Coordinates of C-alpha atoms and ligand atoms in Angstrom, one line a residue:
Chain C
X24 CA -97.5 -69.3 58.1
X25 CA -96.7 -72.7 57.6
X26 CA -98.6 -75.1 55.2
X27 CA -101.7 -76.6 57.0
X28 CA -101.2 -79.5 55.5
X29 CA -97.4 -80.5 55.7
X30 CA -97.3 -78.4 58.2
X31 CA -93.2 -78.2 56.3
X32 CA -93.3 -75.3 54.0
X33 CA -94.1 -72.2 53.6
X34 CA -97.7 -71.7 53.0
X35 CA -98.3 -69.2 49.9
X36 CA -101.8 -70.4 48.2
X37 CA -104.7 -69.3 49.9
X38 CA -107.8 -71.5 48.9
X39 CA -111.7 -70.2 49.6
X40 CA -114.1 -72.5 49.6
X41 CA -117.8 -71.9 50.4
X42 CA -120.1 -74.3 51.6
X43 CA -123.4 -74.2 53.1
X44 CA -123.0 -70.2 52.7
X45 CA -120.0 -70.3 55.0
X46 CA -116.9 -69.4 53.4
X47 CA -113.7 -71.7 54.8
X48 CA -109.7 -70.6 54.2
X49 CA -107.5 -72.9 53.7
X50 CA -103.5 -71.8 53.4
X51 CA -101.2 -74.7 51.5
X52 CA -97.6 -74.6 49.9
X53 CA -97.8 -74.7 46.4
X54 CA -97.0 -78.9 45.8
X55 CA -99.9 -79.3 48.5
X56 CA -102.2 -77.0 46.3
X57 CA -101.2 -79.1 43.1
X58 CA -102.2 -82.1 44.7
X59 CA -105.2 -81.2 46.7
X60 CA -106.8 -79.4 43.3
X61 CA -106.0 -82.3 41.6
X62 CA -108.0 -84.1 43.8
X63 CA -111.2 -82.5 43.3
X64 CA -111.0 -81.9 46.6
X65 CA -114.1 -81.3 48.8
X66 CA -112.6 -78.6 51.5
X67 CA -114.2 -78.4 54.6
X68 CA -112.7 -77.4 58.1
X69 CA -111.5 -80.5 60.1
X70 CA -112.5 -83.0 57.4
X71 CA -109.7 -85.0 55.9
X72 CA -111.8 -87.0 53.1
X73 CA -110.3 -90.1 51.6
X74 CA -109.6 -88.0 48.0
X75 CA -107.1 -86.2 50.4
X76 CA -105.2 -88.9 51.2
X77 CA -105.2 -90.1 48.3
X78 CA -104.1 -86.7 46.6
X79 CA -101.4 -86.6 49.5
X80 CA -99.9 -89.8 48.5
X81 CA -100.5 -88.8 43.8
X82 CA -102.7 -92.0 44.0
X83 CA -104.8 -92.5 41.7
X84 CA -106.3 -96.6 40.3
X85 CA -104.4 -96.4 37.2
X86 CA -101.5 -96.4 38.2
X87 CA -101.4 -98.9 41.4
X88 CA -99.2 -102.1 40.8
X89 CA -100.7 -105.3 40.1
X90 CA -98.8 -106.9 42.7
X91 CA -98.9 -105.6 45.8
X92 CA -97.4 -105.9 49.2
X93 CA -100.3 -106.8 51.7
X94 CA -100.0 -106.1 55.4
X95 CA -99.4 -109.6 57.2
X96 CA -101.8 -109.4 60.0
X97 CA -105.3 -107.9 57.8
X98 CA -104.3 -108.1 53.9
X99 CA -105.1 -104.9 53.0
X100 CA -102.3 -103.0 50.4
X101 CA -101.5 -99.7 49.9
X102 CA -103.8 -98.8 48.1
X103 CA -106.7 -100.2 49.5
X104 CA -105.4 -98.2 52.5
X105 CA -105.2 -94.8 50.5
X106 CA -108.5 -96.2 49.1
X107 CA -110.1 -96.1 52.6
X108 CA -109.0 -93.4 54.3
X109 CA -108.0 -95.9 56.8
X110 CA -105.5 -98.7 58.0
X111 CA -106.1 -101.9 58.4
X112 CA -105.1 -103.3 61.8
X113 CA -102.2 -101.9 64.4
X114 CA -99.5 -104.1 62.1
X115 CA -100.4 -101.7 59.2
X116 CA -98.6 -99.0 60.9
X117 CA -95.1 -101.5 60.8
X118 CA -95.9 -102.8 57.3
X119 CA -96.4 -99.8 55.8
X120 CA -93.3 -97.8 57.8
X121 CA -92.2 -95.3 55.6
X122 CA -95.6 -94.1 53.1
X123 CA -97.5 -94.3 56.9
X124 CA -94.8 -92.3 58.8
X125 CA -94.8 -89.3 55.5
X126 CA -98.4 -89.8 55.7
X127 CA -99.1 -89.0 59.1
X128 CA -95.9 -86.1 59.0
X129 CA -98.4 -84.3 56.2
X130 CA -101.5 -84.2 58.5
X131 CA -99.9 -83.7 62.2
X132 CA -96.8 -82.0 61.0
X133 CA -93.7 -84.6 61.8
X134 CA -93.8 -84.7 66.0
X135 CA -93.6 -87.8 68.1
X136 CA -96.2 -88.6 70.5
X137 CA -95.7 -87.3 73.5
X138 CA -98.8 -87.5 75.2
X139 CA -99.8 -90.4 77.3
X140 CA -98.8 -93.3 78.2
X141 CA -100.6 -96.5 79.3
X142 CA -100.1 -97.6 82.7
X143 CA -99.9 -101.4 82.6
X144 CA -98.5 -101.5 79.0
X145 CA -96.3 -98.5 79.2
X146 CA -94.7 -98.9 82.8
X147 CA -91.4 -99.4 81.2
X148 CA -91.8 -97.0 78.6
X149 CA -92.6 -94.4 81.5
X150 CA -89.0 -95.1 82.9
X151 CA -87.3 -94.2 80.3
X152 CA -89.1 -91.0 79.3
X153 CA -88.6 -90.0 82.9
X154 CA -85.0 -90.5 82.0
X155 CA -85.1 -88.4 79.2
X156 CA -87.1 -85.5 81.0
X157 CA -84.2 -85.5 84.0
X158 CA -81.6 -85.5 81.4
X159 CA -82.6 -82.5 79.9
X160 CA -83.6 -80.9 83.4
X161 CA -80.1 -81.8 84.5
X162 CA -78.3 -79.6 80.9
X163 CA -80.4 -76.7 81.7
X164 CA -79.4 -77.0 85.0
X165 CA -75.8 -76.9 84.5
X166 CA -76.2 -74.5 81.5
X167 CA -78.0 -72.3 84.5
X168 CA -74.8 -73.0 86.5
X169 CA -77.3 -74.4 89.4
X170 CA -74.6 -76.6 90.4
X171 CA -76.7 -78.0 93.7
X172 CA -79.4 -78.6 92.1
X173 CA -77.8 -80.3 89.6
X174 CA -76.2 -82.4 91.7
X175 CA -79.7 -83.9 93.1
X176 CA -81.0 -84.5 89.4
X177 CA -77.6 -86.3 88.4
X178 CA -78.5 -88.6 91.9
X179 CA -81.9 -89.1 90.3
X180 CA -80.8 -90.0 87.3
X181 CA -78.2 -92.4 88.5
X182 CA -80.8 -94.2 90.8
X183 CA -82.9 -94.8 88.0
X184 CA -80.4 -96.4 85.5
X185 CA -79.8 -98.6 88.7
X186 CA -83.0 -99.6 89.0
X187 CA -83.4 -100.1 85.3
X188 CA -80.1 -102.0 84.8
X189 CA -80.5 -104.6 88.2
Chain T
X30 CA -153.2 -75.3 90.2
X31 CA -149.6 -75.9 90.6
X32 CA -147.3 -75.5 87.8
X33 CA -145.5 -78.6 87.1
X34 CA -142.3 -79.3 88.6
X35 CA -139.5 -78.4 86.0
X36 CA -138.5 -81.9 84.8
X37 CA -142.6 -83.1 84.6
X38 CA -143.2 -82.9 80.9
X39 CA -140.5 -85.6 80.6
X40 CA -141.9 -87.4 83.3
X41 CA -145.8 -87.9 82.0
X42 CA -144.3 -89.0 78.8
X43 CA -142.7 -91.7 80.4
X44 CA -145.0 -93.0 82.3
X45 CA -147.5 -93.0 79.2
X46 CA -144.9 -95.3 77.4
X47 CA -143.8 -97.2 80.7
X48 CA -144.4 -101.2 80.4
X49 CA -142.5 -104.6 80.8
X50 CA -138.7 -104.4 80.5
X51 CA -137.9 -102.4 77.4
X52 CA -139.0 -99.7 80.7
X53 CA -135.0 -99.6 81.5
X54 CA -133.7 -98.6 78.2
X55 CA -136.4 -96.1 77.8
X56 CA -135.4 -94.1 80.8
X57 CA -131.9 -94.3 80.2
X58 CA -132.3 -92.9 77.1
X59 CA -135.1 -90.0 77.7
X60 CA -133.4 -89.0 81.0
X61 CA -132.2 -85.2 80.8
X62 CA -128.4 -85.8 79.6
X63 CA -125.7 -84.2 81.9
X64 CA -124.3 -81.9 79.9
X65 CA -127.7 -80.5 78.6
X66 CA -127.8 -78.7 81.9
X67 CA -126.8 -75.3 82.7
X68 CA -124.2 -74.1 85.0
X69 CA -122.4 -70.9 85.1
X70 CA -120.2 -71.1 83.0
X71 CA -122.9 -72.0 80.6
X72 CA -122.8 -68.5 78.8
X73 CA -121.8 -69.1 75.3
X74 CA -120.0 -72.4 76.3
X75 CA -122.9 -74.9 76.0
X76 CA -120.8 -78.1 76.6
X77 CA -117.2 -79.6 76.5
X78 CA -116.5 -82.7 75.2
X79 CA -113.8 -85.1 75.4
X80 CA -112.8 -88.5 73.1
X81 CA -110.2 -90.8 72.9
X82 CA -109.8 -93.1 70.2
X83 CA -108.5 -96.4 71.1
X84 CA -107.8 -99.9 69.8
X85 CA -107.2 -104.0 70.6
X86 CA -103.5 -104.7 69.7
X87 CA -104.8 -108.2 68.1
X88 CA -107.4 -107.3 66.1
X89 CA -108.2 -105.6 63.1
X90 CA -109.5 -102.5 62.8
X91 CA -113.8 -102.2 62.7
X92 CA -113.9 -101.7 59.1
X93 CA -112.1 -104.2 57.9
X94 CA -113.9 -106.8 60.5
X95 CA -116.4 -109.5 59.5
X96 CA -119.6 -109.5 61.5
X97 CA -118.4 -112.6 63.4
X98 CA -115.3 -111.2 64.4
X99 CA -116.6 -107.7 65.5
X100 CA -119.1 -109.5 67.6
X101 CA -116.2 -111.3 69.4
X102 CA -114.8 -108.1 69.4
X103 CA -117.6 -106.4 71.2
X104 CA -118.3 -109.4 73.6
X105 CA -114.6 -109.0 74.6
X106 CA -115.4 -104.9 75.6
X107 CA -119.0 -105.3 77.4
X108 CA -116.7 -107.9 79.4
X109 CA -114.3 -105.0 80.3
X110 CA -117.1 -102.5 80.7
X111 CA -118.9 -104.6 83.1
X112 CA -116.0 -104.6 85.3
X113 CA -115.5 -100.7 85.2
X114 CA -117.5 -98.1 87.0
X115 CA -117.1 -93.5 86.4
X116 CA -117.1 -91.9 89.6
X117 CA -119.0 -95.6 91.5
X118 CA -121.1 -96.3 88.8
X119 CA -121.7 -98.6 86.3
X120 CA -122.5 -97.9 82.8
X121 CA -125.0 -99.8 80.5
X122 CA -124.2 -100.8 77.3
X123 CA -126.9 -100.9 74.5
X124 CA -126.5 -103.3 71.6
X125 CA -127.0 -101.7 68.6
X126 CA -128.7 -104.0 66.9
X127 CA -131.5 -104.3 69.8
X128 CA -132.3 -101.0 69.0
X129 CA -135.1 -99.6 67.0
X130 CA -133.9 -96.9 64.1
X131 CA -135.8 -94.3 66.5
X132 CA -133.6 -95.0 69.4
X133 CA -130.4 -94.9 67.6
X134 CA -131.6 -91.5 66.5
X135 CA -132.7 -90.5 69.9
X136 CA -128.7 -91.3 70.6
X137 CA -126.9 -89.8 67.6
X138 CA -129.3 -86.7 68.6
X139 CA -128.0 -86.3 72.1
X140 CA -124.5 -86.8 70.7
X141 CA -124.1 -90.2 72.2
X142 CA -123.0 -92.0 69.2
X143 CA -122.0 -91.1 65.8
X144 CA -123.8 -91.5 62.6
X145 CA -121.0 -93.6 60.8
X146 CA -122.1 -96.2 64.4
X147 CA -125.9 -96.3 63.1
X148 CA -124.8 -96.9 59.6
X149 CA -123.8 -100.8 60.2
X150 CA -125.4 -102.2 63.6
X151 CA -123.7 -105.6 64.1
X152 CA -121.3 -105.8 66.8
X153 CA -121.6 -102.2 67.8
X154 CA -122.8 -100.5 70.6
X155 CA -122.5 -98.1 73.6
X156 CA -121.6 -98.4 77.2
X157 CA -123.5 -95.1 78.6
X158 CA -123.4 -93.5 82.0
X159 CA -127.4 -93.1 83.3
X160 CA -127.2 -89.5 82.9
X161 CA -125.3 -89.4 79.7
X162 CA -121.7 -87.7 80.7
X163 CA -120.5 -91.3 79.7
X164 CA -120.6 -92.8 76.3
X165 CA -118.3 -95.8 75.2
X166 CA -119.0 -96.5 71.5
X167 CA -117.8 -100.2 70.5
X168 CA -116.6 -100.8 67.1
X169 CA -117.3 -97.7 65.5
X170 CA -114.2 -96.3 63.4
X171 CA -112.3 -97.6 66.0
X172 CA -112.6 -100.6 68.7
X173 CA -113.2 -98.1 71.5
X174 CA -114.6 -94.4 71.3
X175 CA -114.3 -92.9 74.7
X176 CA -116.2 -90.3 75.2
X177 CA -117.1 -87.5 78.1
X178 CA -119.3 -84.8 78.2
X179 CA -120.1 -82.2 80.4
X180 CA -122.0 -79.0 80.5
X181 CA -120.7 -75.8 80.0
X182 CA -116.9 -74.3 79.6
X183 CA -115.3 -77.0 81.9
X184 CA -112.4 -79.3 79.5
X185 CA -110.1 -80.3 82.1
X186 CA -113.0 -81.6 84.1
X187 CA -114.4 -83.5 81.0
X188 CA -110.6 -84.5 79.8
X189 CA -110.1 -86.3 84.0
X190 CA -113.5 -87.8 83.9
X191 CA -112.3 -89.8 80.0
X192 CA -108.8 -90.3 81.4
X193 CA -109.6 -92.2 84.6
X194 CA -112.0 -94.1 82.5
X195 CA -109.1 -95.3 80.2
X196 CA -106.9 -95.8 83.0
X197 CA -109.3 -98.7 84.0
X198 CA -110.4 -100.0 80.9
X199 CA -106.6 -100.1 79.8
X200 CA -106.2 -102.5 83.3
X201 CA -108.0 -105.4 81.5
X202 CA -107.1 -104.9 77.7
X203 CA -104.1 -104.7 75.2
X204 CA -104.3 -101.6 73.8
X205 CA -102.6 -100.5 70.3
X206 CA -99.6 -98.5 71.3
X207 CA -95.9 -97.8 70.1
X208 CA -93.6 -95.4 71.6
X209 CA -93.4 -92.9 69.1
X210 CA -96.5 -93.2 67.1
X211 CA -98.6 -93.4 70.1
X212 CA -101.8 -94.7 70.3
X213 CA -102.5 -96.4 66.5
X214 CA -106.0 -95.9 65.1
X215 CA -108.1 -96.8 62.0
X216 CA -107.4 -93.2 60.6
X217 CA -104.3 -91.9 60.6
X218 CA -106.1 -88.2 61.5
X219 CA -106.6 -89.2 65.0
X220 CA -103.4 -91.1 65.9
X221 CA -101.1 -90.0 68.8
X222 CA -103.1 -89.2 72.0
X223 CA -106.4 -90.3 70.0
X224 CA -107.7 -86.9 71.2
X225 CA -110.3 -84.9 70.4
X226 CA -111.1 -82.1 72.5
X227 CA -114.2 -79.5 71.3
X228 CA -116.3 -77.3 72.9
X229 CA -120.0 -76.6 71.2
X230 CA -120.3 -72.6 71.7
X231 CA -123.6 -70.1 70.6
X232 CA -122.3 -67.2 68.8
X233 CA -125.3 -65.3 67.9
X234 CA -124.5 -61.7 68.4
X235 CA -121.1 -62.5 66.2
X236 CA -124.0 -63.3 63.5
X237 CA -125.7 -60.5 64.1
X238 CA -122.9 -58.1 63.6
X239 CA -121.5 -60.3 60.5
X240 CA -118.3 -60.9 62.2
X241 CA -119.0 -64.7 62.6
X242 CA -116.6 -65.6 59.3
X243 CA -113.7 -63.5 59.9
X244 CA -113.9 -65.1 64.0
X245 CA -114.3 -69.0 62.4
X246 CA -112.2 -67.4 59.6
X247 CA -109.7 -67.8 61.7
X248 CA -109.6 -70.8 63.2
X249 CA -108.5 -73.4 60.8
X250 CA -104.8 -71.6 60.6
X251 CA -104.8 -72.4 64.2
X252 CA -105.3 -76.1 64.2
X253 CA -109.1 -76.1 64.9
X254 CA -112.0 -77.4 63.2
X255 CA -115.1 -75.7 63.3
X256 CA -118.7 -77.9 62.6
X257 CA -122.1 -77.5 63.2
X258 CA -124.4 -78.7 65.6
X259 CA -124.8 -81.7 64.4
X260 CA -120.4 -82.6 62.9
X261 CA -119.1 -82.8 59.7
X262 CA -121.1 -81.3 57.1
X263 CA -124.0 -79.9 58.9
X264 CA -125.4 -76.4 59.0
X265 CA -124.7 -74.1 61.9
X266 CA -128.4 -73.4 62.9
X267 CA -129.0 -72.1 65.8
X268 CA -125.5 -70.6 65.7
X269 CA -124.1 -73.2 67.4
X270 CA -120.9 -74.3 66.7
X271 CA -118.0 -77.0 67.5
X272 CA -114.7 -76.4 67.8
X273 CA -112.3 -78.8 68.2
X274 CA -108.2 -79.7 67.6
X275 CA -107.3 -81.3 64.6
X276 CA -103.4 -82.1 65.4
X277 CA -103.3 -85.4 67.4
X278 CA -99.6 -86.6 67.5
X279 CA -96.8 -84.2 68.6
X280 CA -98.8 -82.5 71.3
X281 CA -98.9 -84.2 74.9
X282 CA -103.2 -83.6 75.7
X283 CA -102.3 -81.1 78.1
X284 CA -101.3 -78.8 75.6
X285 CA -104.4 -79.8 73.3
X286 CA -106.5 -78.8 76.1
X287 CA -104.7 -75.6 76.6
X288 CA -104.4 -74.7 73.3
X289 CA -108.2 -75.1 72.5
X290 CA -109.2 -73.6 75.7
X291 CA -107.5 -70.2 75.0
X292 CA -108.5 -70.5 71.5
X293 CA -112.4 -70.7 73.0
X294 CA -111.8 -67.5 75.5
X295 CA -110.9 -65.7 73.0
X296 CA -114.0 -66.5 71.1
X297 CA -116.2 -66.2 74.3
X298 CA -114.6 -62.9 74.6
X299 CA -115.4 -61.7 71.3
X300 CA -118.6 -62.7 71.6
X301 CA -119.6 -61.0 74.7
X302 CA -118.1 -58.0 72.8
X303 CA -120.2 -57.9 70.4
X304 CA -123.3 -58.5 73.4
X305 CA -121.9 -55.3 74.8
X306 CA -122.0 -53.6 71.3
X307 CA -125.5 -54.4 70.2
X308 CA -126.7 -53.3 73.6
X309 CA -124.8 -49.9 73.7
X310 CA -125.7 -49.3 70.0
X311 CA -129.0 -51.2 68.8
X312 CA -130.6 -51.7 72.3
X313 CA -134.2 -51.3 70.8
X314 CA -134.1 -53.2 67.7
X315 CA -132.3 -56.4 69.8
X316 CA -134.9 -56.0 72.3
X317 CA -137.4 -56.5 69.4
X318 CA -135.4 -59.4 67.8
X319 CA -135.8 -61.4 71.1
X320 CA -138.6 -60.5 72.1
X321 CA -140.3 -61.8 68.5
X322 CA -138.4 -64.7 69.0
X323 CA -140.3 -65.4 72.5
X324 CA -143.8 -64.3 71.0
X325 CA -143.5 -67.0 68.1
X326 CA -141.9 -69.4 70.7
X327 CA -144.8 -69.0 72.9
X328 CA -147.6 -69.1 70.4
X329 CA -146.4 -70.9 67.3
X330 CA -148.5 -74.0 66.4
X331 CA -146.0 -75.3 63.8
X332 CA -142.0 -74.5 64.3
X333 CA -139.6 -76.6 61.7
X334 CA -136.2 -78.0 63.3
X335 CA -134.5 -74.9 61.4
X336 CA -137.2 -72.4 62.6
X337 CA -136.9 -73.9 65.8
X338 CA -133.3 -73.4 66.1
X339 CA -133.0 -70.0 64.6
X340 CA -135.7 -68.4 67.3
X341 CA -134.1 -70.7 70.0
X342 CA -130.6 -69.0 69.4
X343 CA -132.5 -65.6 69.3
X344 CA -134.3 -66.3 72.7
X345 CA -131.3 -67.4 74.4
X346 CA -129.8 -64.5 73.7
X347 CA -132.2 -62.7 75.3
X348 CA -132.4 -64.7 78.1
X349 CA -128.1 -64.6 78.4
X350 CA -128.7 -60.4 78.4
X351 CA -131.0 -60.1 81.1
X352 CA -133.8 -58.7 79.2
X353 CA -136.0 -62.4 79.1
X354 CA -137.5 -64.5 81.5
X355 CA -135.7 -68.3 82.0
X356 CA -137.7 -70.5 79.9
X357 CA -138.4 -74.4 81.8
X358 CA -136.1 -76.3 79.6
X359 CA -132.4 -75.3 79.1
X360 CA -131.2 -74.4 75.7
X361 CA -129.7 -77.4 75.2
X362 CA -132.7 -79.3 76.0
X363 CA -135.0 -77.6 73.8
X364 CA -132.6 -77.8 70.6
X365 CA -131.8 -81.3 70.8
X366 CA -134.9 -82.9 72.2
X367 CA -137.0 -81.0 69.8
X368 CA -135.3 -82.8 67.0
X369 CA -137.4 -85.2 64.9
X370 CA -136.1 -88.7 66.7
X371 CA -136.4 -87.3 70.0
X372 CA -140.0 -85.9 69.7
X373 CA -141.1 -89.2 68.2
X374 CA -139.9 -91.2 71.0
X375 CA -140.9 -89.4 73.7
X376 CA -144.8 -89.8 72.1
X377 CA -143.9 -93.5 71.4
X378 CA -145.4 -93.2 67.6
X379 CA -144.4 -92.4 64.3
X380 CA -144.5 -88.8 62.8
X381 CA -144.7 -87.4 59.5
X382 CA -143.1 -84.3 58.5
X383 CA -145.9 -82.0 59.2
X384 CA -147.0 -83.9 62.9
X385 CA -143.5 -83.3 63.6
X386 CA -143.5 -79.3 63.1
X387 CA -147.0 -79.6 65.4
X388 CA -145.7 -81.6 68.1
X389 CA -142.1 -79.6 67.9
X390 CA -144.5 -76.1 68.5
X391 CA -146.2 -78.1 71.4
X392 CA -143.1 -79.3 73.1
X393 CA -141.3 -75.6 73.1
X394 CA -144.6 -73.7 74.0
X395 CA -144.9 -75.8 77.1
X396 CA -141.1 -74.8 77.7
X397 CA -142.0 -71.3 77.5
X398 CA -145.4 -71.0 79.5
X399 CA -145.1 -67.7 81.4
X400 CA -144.6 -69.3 84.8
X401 CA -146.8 -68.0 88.0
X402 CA -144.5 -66.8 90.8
X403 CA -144.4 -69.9 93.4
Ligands
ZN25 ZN1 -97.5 -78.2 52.0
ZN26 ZN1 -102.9 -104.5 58.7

């Protein structure tokens, strides 16, 4: 079993907690035990507290910088963030790139969305993931050796890079 | 005499409290909510419930928002609402700072908004459907908190019903969105498809036999989040319990949806297992259990909310195996309108502790008076 919280390694401490009577499992790597015992961390099922993410991220008031970069749009820092349990504004996400993107690998496990997308704003967007999705259709096709069938997604495909191009 | 009609105790009450215009917002909020009905696929499954989490491109996020700026916020989203309607019809939005602490509990108690909403009134709200299967929350963790809600084991019906909803709200606003992230919200727990999917289930022969941990036990390695009745934190009375996805980015919802739904036939199954076991092996002494449940039901003149719950769950059960009578309310109705804001809004007056346990007895014995055959 994989680590429910980086959802990267191997998962080999098994943490029981009991609340309310109910005893609760949770399975971590070690690092993600370190830091989540650290934390005096308050386990219950489907809650991820602020202490977590700050455990996740080793933060801890001591030891944040006096200076700190603030997002552009809202102000808040990093640590205010961590703080919070919560970004700021949609910016945040850009002007926090890298500590949001580990962040948000440790609690979903590292995918790219790839559930829906908005109509107005995403029209465009939606070309291009069709693309993608006959792209692949089109290698397994050819892998299959379904040579006709191929031939009809390769068309497809075509058309649409016209469209997209002119 | 006639009996009553089912939905008549409601009724009376709200034609005691009826007058001048506060009338509107006191029948949209005591009607009986959608999902509190049952249908048949109302065994075990009480209700599935949908919610997407969106936000403004242009704006901070509600917590970091001054009270001026959520305001403009929210005027900006009734705007929107106004213009939408759910299957022809328009929703009403209630400002939450028009409301009296009573109503915002009679909300949070039907699930229509969240606690952390309640917490800091200005600039929030909810745009809800008149019989409740609709409930946009404004400003609460996130700018928008779609939510749908339907009775029973139905999560592709609850999943179209929030999707067509954001299809038409998305028409009119600039929503928070990058290609690989997603939709963006406040927490990063909920980014991706801003979807979360649960079901609220009644397990109570899985309690009975003791197998209710190692079933739940199981859960979390899974991706799903198990709560009480009443979310984060709170007790599973009644042995009710939510189960929901906790992965938001890296699935498309489809899979969410499919994911939690075999997760929840399994437990169903399990359940009805364990049904089948306690009637082949312990027939007599469940017989007993439910029909003590349905005695103290019937004649109890003081029931706490826990009490309440616990004989409720009991009683269901019975009802669920055949060997009890329907009661007049659903189980739904009776556990969440016998809840303390509820009961005190339906009688229009403040209740202490102890009038509460009185009234609570009174509400569920007229539920369970033995009906004459018609
Ligand atoms: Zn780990
Ligand atoms: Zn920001």
């Amino acid at each position: 079993m994989l680590c429910q919280n980086c959802h990267e390694r191997e998962a080999n401490v098994h943490i029981a907690k009991t609340v309310n009577g109910q005893t609760q499992n949770l399975y971590l790597c070690e690092q993600c035990a370190k830091k989540v015992q650290g934390a005096n961390f308050m386990f219950q099922p489907g809650l991820i507290v602020p202490d977590f993410l700050q455990a996740l991220f080793g933060f801890s008031p001591e030891s944040a910088p006096q200076q700190e970069q603030a997002c552009p749009r809202c102000g808040m820092t990093f640590s205010q963030i961590t703080r919070a349990g919560k970004l700021g504004c949609s910016v945040c996400y850009e002007a926090f790139g890298p500590q949001i993107e580990s962040l948000v690998r440790r609690i979903h496990g590292g995918g790219q969305h790839v559930g829906k997308i908005p109509g107005r704003k995403g029209a465009a967007l939606k070309g291009k993931v069709e693309l993608k999705r006959l792209k692949d259709e089109l290698q397994a096709l050819v892998r299959q050796e379904k040579f006709e069938e191929a031939a009809i997604t390769r068309d497809r495909i075509r058309q649409l890079e016209q469209g997209a191009g002119g | 005499m006639r009996k009553p009609p089912l939905h008549a105790i409601g009724s009376v009450s709200w034609n005691k409290v009826r007058g001048g215009e506060k009338m509107e917002r006191k029948d949209l909020l005591l009607r009986r909510s959608a999902w509190m009905e049952e249908t048949d696929r109302s065994t075990v499954v009480l209700s599935s419930r949908i919610r997407l989490a969106r936000n403004l491109e242009d704006m901070p996020f509600p917590h970091v928002m001054s009270a001026e700026l959520a305001q403009k916020v929210e005027e900006k989203l009734v705007r929107t609402l106004e213009t939408v309607t759910v299957e022809g019809e328009k929703l009403t939005y209630l400002s939450l700072g028009d409301l009296t602490p009573i109503e915002r509990q009679v909300l949070t108690e039907k699930h229509l908004i969240s606690p952390a909403l309640v917490n800091s009134p200005a600039g929030r709200g909810a745009a809800l459907a008149a019989d409740h299967r609709v409930a946009v929350m404004v400003n609460e963790e996130d700018h928008i908190r779609l939510q749908t809600l339907l009775p029973g084991n139905q999560l592709e019906e609850t999943f179209r019903l929030a999707d067509a909803l954001d299809d038409a709200l998305e028409e009119h606003l600039d929503y928070a969105y990058r290609e690989a992230q997603g939709y963006l919200t406040a927490c990063p727990t909920n980014v991706g498809t801003g979807l979360r999917a649960s079901v609220m289930v009644h397990l109570p022969a899985l309690a009975m036999t003791n197998r209710i941990q190692q079933v739940l036990g199981a859960l979390a390695p899974l991706g799903l989040a198990v709560r009480g009745l009443y979310g984060e934190g709170s007790q599973a009375f009644g042995h009710i319990f939510q189960l929901s996805n906790q992965i938001t980015l890296g699935k498309s919802e489809a899979d969410i949806l499919a994911h939690l739904g075999a997760v929840t036939g399994q437990i169903v199954e399990h359940e009805l297992q364990a049904r089948a076991a306690l009637q082949e092996h312990a027939l007599l002494a469940l017989e007993d259990k439910v029909w003590r449940a349905r005695g103290t039901l019937e004649k109890a003149r003081l029931l706490t909310s826990e009490d309440a719950m616990h004989l409720l769950s009991h009683d269901r059960l019975g009802v669920d195996m055949g060997i009890l009578p329907k009661p007049q309310r659903t189980f739904a109705s009776l556990l969440v309108e016998s809840h303390p804001g509820c009961l005190q809004y339906v009688l229009n007056k403040e209740l202490d502790a102890g009038q509460r346990d009185a009234e609570r007895a009174k509400f569920i014995r007229e539920a369970f008076v033995p009906q004459a055959d018609s």
